[in-house]
Amino acid sequence: ISVQREAQTQDAKRPDFIVQGSTWILMIEHKVWSGQNNPFDSYEDLARTLSGGQKQVLFAVLSPFGGSARKHWQPVSYPQFT
C-alpha cells in the first residue's frame, strides 16, 4: 500500500490523500471547517488516470459529522473513522 499526500492534478489542484493498494485506489478529502467546494471532478479524473482502468476507484469525504456533497464520495464522520 502506498499513501500520497496532496498529489497534484493536471490543473494544479491537490486532493488531501490518495491511498493505493494492488487492486484499488482510495481518494480521501478531509474537510475540517470549510464547506465542500473542492474541484471534485479534477480529483476523480486523477484517480481514474492513476488506476489505468485496472483498479477499483473509491472516494471518501472525512469530516467531523460525516456528509458528502458529491454523489460518488462516501461520507465518513470522525466517530465512524475511529
Short mmCIF file of C-alpha atoms in Angstrom, two decimals:
data_model
loop_
_atom_site.label_atom_id
_atom_site.label_comp_id
_atom_site.label_asym_id
_atom_site.label_seq_id
_atom_site.Cartn_x
_atom_site.Cartn_y
_atom_site.Cartn_z
CA ILE A 1 0.00 0.00 0.00
CA SER A 2 1.23 3.48 -0.82
CA VAL A 3 -0.03 6.80 0.51
CA GLN A 4 0.37 10.17 -1.18
CA ARG A 5 -0.49 13.47 0.42
CA GLU A 6 -1.68 16.35 -1.79
CA ALA A 7 -0.77 14.82 -5.15
CA GLN A 8 -1.22 17.33 -7.95
CA THR A 9 -3.91 17.06 -10.63
CA GLN A 10 -3.39 18.25 -14.21
CA ASP A 11 -4.98 21.59 -13.33
CA ALA A 12 -2.78 22.02 -10.22
CA LYS A 13 -5.42 21.05 -7.65
CA ARG A 14 -4.49 18.90 -4.66
CA PRO A 15 -6.66 16.20 -3.08
CA ASP A 16 -5.71 15.51 0.55
CA PHE A 17 -4.82 11.80 0.38
CA ILE A 18 -4.50 9.05 -2.20
CA VAL A 19 -4.11 5.54 -0.83
CA GLN A 20 -3.29 2.80 -3.35
CA GLY A 21 -3.43 -0.95 -2.96
CA SER A 22 -2.70 -3.52 -5.62
CA THR A 23 -6.30 -3.61 -6.86
CA TRP A 24 -7.80 -0.32 -5.64
CA ILE A 25 -7.32 3.41 -5.15
CA LEU A 26 -8.95 5.38 -2.33
CA MET A 27 -9.02 9.16 -2.61
CA ILE A 28 -9.82 10.99 0.65
CA GLU A 29 -10.78 14.64 1.03
CA HIS A 30 -10.54 15.79 4.66
CA LYS A 31 -12.93 18.62 5.50
CA VAL A 32 -12.44 20.09 8.96
CA TRP A 33 -14.04 23.54 8.94
CA SER A 34 -14.68 24.54 5.34
CA GLY A 35 -17.51 23.59 3.00
CA GLN A 36 -17.20 21.02 0.26
CA ASN A 37 -16.50 23.32 -2.67
CA ASN A 38 -13.41 21.45 -3.90
CA PRO A 39 -12.74 20.60 -7.56
CA PHE A 40 -14.02 17.03 -7.09
CA ASP A 41 -14.22 16.40 -10.86
CA SER A 42 -10.49 17.08 -11.13
CA TYR A 43 -9.79 14.73 -8.21
CA GLU A 44 -11.90 11.99 -9.82
CA ASP A 45 -10.04 12.41 -13.12
CA LEU A 46 -6.70 11.99 -11.33
CA ALA A 47 -7.84 8.84 -9.54
CA ARG A 48 -9.11 7.29 -12.75
CA THR A 49 -5.87 8.16 -14.53
CA LEU A 50 -3.83 6.58 -11.72
CA SER A 51 -5.99 3.46 -11.85
CA GLY A 52 -5.28 2.96 -15.55
CA GLY A 53 -8.68 1.32 -15.77
CA GLN A 54 -7.21 -1.62 -13.84
CA LYS A 55 -8.06 -0.73 -10.23
CA GLN A 56 -11.30 -0.09 -8.37
CA VAL A 57 -11.58 3.63 -7.59
CA LEU A 58 -13.14 4.73 -4.28
CA PHE A 59 -13.79 8.22 -2.92
CA ALA A 60 -14.41 9.38 0.66
CA VAL A 61 -15.01 12.68 2.46
CA LEU A 62 -13.79 12.63 6.06
CA SER A 63 -15.38 15.29 8.28
CA PRO A 64 -16.39 15.85 11.92
CA PHE A 65 -20.03 14.85 11.38
CA GLY A 66 -19.98 12.99 8.07
CA GLY A 67 -21.87 14.08 5.00
CA SER A 68 -20.88 14.43 1.40
CA ALA A 69 -21.90 16.97 -1.20
CA ARG A 70 -20.91 14.62 -4.03
CA LYS A 71 -22.70 11.57 -5.39
CA HIS A 72 -19.72 9.22 -5.65
CA TRP A 73 -17.99 10.32 -2.44
CA GLN A 74 -18.72 8.23 0.65
CA PRO A 75 -19.22 10.36 3.78
CA VAL A 76 -17.22 9.29 6.85
CA SER A 77 -17.54 11.02 10.22
CA TYR A 78 -14.74 11.14 12.79
CA PRO A 79 -16.62 8.72 15.10
CA GLN A 80 -17.06 6.25 12.21
CA PHE A 81 -13.39 6.56 11.34
CA THR A 82 -12.15 5.98 14.88
#
